[in-house]
Short mmCIF file of C-alpha atoms in Angstrom, two decimals:
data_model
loop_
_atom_site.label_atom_id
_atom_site.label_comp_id
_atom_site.label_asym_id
_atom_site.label_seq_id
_atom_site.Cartn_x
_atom_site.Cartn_y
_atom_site.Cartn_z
CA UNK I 1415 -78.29 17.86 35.15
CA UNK I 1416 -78.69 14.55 34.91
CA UNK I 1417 -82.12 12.35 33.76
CA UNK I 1418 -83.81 12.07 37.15
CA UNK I 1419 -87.21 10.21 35.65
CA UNK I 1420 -87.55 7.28 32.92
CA UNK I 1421 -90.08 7.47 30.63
CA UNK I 1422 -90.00 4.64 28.63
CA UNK I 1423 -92.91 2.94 27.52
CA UNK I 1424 -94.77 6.01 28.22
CA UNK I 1425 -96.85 9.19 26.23
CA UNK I 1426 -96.13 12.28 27.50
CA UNK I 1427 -99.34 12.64 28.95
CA UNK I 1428 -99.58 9.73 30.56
CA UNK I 1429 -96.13 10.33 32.16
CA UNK I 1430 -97.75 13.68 33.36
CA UNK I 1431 -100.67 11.64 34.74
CA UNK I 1432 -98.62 9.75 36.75
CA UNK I 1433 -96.66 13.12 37.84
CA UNK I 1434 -99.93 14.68 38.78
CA UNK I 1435 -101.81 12.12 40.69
CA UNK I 1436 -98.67 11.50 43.16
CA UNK I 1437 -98.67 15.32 43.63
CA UNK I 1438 -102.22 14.77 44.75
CA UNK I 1439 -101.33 12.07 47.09
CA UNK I 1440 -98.32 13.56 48.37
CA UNK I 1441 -100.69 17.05 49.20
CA UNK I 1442 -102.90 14.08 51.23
CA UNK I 1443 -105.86 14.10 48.59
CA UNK I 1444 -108.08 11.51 48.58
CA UNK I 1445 -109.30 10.24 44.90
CA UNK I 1446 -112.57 10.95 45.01
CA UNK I 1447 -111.68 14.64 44.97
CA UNK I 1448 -108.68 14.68 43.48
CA UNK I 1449 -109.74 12.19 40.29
CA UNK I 1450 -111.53 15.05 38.95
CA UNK I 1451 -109.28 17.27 37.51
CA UNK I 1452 -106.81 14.43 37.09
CA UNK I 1453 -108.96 14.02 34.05
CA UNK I 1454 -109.31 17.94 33.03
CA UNK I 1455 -105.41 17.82 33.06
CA UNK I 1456 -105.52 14.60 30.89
CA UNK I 1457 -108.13 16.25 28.82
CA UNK I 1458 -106.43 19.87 28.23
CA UNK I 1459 -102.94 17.74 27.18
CA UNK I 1460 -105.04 16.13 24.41
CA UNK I 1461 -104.04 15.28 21.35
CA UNK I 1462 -100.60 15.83 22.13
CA UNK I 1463 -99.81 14.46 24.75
CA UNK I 1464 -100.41 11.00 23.30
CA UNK I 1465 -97.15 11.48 21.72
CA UNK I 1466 -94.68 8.94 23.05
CA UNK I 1467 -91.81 10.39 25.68
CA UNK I 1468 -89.07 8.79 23.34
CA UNK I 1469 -85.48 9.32 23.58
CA UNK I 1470 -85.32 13.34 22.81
CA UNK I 1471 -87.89 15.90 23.23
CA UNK I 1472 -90.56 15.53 19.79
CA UNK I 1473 -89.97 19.74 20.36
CA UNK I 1474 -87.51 21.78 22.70
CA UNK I 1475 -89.94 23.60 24.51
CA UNK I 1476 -88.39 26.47 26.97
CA UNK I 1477 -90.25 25.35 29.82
CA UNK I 1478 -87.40 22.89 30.91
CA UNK I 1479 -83.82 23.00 30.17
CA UNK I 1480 -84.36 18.82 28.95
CA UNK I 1481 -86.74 20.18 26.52
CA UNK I 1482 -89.58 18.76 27.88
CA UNK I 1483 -92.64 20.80 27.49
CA UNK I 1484 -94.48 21.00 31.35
CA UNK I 1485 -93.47 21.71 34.62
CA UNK I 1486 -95.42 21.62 37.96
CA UNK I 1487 -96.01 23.19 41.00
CA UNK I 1488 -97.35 23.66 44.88
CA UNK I 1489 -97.92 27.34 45.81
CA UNK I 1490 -98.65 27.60 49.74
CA UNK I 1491 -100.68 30.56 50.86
CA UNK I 1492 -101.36 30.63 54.41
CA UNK I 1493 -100.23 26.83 54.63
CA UNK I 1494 -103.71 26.09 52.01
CA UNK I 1495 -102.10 24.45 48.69
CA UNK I 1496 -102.37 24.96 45.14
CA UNK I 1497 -101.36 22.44 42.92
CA UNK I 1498 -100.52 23.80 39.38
CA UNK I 1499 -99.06 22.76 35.62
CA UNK I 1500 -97.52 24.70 33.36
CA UNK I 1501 -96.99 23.72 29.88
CA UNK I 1502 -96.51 24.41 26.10
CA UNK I 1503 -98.90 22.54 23.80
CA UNK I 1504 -97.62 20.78 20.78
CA UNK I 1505 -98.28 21.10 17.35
CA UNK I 1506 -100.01 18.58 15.13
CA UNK I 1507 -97.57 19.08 12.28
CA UNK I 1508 -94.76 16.54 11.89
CA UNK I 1509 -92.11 17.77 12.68
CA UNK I 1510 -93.68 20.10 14.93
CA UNK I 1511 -92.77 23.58 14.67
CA UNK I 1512 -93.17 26.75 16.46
CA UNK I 1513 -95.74 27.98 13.79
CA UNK I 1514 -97.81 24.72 14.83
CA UNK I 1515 -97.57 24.81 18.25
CA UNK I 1516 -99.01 28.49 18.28
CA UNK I 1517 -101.77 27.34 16.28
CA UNK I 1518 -102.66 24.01 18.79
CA UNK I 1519 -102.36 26.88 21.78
CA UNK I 1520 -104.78 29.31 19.75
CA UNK I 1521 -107.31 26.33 19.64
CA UNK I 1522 -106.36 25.46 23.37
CA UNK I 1523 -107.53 28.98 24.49
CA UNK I 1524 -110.64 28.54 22.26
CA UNK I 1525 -111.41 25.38 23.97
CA UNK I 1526 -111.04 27.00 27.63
CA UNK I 1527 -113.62 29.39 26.85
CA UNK I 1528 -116.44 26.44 27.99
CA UNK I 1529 -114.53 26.78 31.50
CA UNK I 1530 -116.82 28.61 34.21
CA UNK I 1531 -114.39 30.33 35.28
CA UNK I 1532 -112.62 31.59 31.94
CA UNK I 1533 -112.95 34.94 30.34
CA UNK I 1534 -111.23 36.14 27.21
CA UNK I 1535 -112.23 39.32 26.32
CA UNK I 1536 -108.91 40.63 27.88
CA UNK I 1537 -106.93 38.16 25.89
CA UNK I 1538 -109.13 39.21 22.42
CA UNK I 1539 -107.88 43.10 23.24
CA UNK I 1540 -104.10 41.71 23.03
CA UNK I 1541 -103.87 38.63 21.09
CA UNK I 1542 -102.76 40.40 17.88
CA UNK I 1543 -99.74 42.31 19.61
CA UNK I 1544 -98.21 38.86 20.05
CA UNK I 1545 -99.54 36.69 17.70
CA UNK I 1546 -100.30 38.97 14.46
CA UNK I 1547 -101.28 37.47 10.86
CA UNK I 1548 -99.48 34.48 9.69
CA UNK I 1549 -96.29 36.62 7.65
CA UNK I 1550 -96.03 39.51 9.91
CA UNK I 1551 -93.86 37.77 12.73
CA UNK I 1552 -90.03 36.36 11.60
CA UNK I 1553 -90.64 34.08 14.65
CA UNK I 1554 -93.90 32.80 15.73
CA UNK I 1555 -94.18 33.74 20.20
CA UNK I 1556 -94.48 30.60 21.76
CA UNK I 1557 -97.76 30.67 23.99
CA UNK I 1558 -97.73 28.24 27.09
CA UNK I 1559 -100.64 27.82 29.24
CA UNK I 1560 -101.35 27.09 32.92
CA UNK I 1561 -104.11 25.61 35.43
CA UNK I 1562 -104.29 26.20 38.63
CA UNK I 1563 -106.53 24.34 41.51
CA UNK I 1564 -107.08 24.75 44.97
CA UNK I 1565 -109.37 22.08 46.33
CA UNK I 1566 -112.73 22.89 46.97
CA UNK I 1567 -112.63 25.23 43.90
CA UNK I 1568 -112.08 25.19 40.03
CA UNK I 1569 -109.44 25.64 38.28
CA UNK I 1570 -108.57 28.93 37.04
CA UNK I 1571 -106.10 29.48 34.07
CA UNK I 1572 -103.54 31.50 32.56
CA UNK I 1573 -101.41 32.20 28.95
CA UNK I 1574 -97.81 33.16 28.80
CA UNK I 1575 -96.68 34.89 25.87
CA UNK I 1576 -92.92 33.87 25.23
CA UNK I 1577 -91.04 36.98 24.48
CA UNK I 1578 -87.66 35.17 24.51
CA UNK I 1579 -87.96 34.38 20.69
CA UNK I 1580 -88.68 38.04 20.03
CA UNK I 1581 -85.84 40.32 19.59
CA UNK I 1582 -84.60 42.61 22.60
CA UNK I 1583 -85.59 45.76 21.34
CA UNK I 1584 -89.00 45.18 20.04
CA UNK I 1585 -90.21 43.71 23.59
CA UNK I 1586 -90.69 46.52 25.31
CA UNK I 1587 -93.05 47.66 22.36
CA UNK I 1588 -95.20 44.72 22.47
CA UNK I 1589 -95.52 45.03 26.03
CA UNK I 1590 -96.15 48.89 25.47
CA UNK I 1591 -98.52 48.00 23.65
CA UNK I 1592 -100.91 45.19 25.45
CA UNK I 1593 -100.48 47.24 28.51
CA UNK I 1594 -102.31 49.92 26.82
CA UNK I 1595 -104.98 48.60 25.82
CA UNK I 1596 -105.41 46.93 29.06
CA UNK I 1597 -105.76 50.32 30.66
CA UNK I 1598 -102.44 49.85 32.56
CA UNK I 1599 -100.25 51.91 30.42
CA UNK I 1600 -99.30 54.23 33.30
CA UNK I 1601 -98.14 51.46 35.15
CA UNK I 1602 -96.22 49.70 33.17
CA UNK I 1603 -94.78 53.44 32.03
CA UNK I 1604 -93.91 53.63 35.62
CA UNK I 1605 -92.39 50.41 36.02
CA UNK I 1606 -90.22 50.30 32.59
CA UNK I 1607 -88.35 54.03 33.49
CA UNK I 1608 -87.68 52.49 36.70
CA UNK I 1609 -86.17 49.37 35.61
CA UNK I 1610 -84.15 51.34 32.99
CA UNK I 1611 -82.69 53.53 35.43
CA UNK I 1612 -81.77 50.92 38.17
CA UNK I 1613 -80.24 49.34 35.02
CA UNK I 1614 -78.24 52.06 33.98
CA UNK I 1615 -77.00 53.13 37.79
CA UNK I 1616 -75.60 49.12 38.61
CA UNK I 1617 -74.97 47.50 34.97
CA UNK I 1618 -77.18 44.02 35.63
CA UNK I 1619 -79.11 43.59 32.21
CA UNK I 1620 -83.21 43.11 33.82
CA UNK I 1621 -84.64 41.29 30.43
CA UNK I 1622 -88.02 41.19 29.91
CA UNK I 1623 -89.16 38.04 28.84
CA UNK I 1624 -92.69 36.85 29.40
CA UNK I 1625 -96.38 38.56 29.17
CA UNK I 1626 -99.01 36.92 31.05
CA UNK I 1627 -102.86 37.36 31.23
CA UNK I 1628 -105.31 35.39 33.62
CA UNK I 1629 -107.53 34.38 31.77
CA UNK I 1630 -110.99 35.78 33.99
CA UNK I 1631 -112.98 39.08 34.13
CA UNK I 1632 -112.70 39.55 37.27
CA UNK I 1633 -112.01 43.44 38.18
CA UNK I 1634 -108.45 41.87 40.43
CA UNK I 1635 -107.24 39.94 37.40
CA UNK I 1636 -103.92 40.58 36.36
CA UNK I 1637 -101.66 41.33 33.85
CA UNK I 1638 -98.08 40.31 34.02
CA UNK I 1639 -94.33 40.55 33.22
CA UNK I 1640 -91.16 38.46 33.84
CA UNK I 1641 -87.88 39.49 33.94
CA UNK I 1642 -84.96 37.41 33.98
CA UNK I 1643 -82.23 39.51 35.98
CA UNK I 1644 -78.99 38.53 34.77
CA UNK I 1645 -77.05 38.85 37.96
CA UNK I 1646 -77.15 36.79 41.29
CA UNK I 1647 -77.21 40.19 43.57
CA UNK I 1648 -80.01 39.76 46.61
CA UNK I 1649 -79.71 43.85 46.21
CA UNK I 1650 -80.99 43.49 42.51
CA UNK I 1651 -83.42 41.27 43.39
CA UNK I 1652 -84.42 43.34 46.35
CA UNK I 1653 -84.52 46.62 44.09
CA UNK I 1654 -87.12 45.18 41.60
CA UNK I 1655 -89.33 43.39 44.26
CA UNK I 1656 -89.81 47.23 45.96
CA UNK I 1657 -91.45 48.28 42.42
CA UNK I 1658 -94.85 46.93 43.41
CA UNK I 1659 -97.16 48.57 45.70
CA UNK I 1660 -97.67 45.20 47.70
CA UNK I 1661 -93.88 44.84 48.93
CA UNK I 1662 -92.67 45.02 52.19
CA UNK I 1663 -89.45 45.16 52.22
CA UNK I 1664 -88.54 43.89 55.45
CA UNK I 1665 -89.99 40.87 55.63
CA UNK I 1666 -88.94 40.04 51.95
CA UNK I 1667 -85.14 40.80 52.91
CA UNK I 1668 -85.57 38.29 55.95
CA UNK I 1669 -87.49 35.86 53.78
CA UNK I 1670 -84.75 35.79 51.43
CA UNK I 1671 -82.12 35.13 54.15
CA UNK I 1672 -84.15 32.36 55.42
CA UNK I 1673 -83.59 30.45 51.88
CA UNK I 1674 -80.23 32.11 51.18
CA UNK I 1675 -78.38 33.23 54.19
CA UNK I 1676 -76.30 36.31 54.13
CA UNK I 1677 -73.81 36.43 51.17
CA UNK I 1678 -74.95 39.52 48.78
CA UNK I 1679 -74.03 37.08 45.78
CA UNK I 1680 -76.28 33.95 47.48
CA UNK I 1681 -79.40 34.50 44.79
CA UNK I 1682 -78.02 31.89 41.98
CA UNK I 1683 -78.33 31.96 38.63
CA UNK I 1684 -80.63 34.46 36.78
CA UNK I 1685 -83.04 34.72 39.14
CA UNK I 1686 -86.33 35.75 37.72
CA UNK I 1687 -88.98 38.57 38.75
CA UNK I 1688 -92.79 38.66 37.91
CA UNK I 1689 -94.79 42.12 38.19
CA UNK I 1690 -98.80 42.06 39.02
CA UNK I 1691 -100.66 44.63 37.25
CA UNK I 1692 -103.97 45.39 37.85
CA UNK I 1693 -106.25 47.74 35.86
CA UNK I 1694 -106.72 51.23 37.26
CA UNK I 1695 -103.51 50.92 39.62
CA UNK I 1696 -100.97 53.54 39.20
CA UNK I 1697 -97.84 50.91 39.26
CA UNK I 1698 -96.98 47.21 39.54
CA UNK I 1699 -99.67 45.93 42.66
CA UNK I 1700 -97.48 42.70 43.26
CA UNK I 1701 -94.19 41.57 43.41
CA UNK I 1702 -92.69 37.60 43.27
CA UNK I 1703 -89.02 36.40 42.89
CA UNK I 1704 -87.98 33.08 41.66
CA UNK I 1705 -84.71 31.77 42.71
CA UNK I 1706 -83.55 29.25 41.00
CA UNK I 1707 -82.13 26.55 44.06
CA UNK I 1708 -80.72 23.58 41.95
CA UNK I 1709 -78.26 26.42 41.01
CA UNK I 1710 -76.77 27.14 44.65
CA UNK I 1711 -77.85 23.32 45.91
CA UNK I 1712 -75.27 20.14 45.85
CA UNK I 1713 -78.81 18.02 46.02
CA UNK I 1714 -82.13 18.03 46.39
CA UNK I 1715 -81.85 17.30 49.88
CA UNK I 1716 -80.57 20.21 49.94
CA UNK I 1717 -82.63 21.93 48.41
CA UNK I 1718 -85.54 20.69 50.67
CA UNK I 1719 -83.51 21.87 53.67
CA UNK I 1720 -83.21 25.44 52.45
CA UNK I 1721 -87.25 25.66 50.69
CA UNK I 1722 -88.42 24.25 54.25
CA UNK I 1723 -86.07 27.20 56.43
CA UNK I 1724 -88.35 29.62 53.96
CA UNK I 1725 -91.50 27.78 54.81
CA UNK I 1726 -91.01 28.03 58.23
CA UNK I 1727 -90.33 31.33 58.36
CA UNK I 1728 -93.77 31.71 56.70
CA UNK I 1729 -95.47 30.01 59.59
CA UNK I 1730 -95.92 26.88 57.08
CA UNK I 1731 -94.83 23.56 58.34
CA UNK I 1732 -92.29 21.79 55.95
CA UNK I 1733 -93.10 18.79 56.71
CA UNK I 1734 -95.99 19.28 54.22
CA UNK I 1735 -92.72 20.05 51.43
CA UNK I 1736 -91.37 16.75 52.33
CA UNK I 1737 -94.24 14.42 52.02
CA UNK I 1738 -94.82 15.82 49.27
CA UNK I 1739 -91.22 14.90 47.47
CA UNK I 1740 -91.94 11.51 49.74
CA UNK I 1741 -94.40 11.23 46.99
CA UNK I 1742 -93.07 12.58 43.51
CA UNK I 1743 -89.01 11.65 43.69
CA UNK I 1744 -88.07 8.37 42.24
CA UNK I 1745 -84.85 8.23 44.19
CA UNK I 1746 -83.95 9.40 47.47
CA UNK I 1747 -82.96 13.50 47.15
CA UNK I 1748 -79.50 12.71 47.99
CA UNK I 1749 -79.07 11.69 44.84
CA UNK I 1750 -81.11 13.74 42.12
CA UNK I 1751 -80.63 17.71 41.48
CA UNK I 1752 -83.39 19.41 39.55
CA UNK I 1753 -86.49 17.83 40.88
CA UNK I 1754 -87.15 21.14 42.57
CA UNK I 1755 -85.53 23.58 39.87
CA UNK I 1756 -87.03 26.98 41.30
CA UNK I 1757 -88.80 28.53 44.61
CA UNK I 1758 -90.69 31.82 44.59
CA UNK I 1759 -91.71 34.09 47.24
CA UNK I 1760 -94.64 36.69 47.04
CA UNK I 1761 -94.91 39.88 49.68
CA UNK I 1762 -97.88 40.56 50.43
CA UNK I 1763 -98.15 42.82 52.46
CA UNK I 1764 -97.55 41.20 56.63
CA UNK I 1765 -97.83 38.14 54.74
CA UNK I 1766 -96.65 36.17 52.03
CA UNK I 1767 -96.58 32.66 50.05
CA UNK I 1768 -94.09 30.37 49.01
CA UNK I 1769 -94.60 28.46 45.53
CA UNK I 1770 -91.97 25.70 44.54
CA UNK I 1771 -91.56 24.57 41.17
CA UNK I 1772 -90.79 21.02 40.05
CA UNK I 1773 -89.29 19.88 37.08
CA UNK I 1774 -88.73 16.24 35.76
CA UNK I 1775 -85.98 15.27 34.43
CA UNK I 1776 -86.20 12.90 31.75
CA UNK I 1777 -83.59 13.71 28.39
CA UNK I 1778 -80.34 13.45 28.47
CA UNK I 1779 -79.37 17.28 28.35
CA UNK I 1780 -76.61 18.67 26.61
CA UNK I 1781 -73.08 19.82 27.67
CA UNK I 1782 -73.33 23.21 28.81
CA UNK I 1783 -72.52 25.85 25.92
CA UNK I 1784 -70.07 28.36 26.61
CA UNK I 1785 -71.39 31.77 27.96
CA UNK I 1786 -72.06 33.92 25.24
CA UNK I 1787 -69.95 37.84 25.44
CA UNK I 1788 -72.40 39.96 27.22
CA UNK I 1789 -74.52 42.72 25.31
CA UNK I 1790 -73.73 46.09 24.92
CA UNK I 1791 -76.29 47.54 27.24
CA UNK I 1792 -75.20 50.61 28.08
CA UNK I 1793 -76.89 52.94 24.83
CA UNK I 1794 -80.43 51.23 25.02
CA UNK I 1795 -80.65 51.25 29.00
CA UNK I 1796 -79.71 55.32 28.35
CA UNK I 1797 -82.25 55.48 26.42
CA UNK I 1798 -85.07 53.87 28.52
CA UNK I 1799 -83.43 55.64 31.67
CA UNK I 1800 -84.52 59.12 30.09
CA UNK I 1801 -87.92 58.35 28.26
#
C-alpha cells in the first residue's frame, strides 16, 4: 500500500502526538480531559520516540507492514469508546536490535508498575518462559505493549509476547507453559486439542502467534492467544470463535455478514483470532476475530461503508466511525487504503463490540514477496489432534 501520511520534519513521537490528539477530537473530546493522557502517551514513548520518522523505519517492527512500530485504535462497547495504542518500544542501541528493544520493553514494564491500575505479579510468574537469560533464546521475543482509556477512567495496560520470531514447534510449549502457571492449563489443554483437530479435519494451518497478559490483579484479568488462520473461510473463522464459552453463534454469523456479505471465501486475508482466558475457567471465556478490510476493500471509503453496516448492526451509530476518520485521514478515503487496516468483533453473549484498528502509513513499503510453498502440516497437526 501506498504512504498515506508524511512525516517529515517529525520524531516518531511527536508524529504519534499528532495521531492521538485528532483521535481525541474526532471521538468529540474536549482538551481539558483529553490533554491528560495525551501526555502519559508522550511520556510512555520516551526516549524513543524522539527518534526522527526519517525515510525508512530506524527498526521493522511487526506491528505495521511499513515497519513502523505503533498502531491505534477505537473499540465501541455499547456505543461508549475506547481509544487505544499499540506499540513496540525501541532500543537504545544504534542500530537497534531485537536484543535492545526487549531490554527498553523490560524497563517499560518496570516503569508501569507506578500505574494505579498495574499489577505484575502475573507477568513475574511468566516472564522467563518468553524472555529467559540473555544466551538461552536464538532470537530474542519481541514484547509490544498497549494502553487503553476510556474517559472518565485510567488507563489500563497490556504486553504482547511476539511468538512469530519463535519457531513453530516450540510455541505451543511456551504457551504450555505460561498457561500453567497461570492456573489455566486445562483451558488452554482444551483449546489446543481442539484447534489441532479442526486443523487436521479441513487443512487451514491456525498459527499461534501472540501471548498476551493484562497487566492487573484483578480476579477477570485475562490471559491471551492469537492465531493467525491462514485461510479466508467465514466457516474457519466461525469454528474457532465457538471455542469460547462467551460465543453466540448466531449473532456472530449475522455480524459477520453485516461486514462481509454472504460469500464463504468473503473473510480476506489471514484473518486473525484472539482467545480470553480467565483463571479457574474450564476453556477459552471470550472469543474476537479480526478481519483484515484493506484486504477485501478498493478504498477506505469503502472500508468505512462496510465497518459502519457492522456498527449498525450493533445498535452503534456510524456516524461516530466517520467523524472520527473526518478527523485522522489526511486525504479524502477515496483515495488512501490502509488507514483502517483491521476490524474486530467480540460476542458477548446478546451483545457485542466492534474495535477498528488504524494504521498510518508513512514508508514506502516493499514489492510484495512471492508466497512462500506452504508447510507440511499434516504430521504435527496429527500429532496435536491425538494428545
Amino acid at each position: 500500500m501506498d504512504s498515506i501520511f508524511l512525516g517529515e520534519g517529525r520524531s516518531i513521537g511527536g508524529f504519534l502526538r499528532e495521531r492521538w490528539i485528532d483521535m481525541c477530537d474526532g471521538l468529540g473530546l474536549p482538551r481539558s480531559v483529553s490533554e491528560p493522557v495525551t501526555d502519559q502517551v508522550r511520556d510512555l514513548l520516551r526516549p524513543w520516540a524522539d527518534l526522527p520518522v526519517g525515510q525508512e523505519s530506524p527498526f521493522p517492527s511487526y506491528v505495521a507492514d511499513d515497519g513502523f512500530p505503533a498502531e491505534m485504535s477505537v473499540k465501541w462497547s455499547r456505543g461508549r469508546p475506547e481509544l487505544r495504542i499499540l506499540f513496540e518500544t525501541l532500543g537504545a542501541s544504534r542500530p537497534i536490535t531485537a536484543v535492545s528493544n526487549q531490554t527498553a520493553a523490560v524497563a517499560l514494564t518496570d516503569r508501569l508498575a507506578a500505574e494505579p491500575t498495574v499489577g505484575l505479579d502475573r507477568y513475574g510468574k511468566v516472564a522467563d518462559v518468553f524472555m529467559p537469560d540473555t544466551g538461552q533464546a536464538a532470537v530474542p521475543v519481541p514484547v509490544w505493549h498497549s494502553l487503553a482509556w476510556r474517559p472518565g477512567r485510567p488507563p489500563a495496560f497490556k504486553i504482547y509476547f511476539g511468538l512469530y520470531a519463535v519457531p513453530l514447534h516450540e510455541r505451543h510449549a511456551l504457551v504450555g507453559e505460561a498457561m500453567e502457571r497461570l492456573a489455566m492449563g486445562s483451558a488452554w489443554a482444551d483449546v489446543r486439542a481442539r484447534v489441532a483437530q479442526a486443523a487436521q479435519a479441513d487443512g487451514v494451518e491456525r498459527e499461534l502467534e501472540f501471548f498476551a497478559l493484562d497487566l492487573d490483579s484483578s480476579a477477570r484479568s485475562r490471559a491471551k492467544v492469537y492465531y493467525r488462520n491462514h485461510t479466508s473461510s467465514v466457516a474457519v473463522l466461525e469454528q474457532m470463535a465457538s471455542l469460547a464459552r462467551a460465543h453466540e453463534p448466531h449473532r456472530a454469523r449475522s455480524a459477520f455478514r453485516a461486514l462481509l456479505g454472504t460469500a464463504p471465501d468473503a473473510a480476506g486475508e489471514t484473518p486473525l483470532t484472539c482467545l480470553a482466558f480467565r483463571p479457574g475457567a474450564p476453556r477459552a471465556d471470550e472469543s474476537t476475530t479480526y478481519f483484515r478490510v484493506s484486504s477485501f476493500t478498493t478504498s477506505d471509503a469503502e472500508a468505512a461503508v462496510r465497518i459502519g453496516a457492522l456498527m449498525a448492526h450493533e445498535g452503534i451509530d456510524p456516524q461516530r466511525h466517520h467523524a472520527l476518520l473526518d478527523a485522522v485521514a489526511p486525504r479524502p478515503l477515496s483515495r488512501s487504503r490502509g488507514l483502517q487496516e483491521l476490524v474486530s468483533y467480540r460476542s458477548l453473549g446478546h451483545e457485542g463490540d466492534v474495535c477498528v484498528y488504524f494504521r498510518f502509513p508513512i514508508y514506502p513499503q516493499p514489492s510484495p514477496q512471492p508466497c512462500p510453498p506452504p508447510r507440511p502440516l499434516r504430521t504435527a497437526l496429527q500429532e496435536d489432534a491425538h494428545r
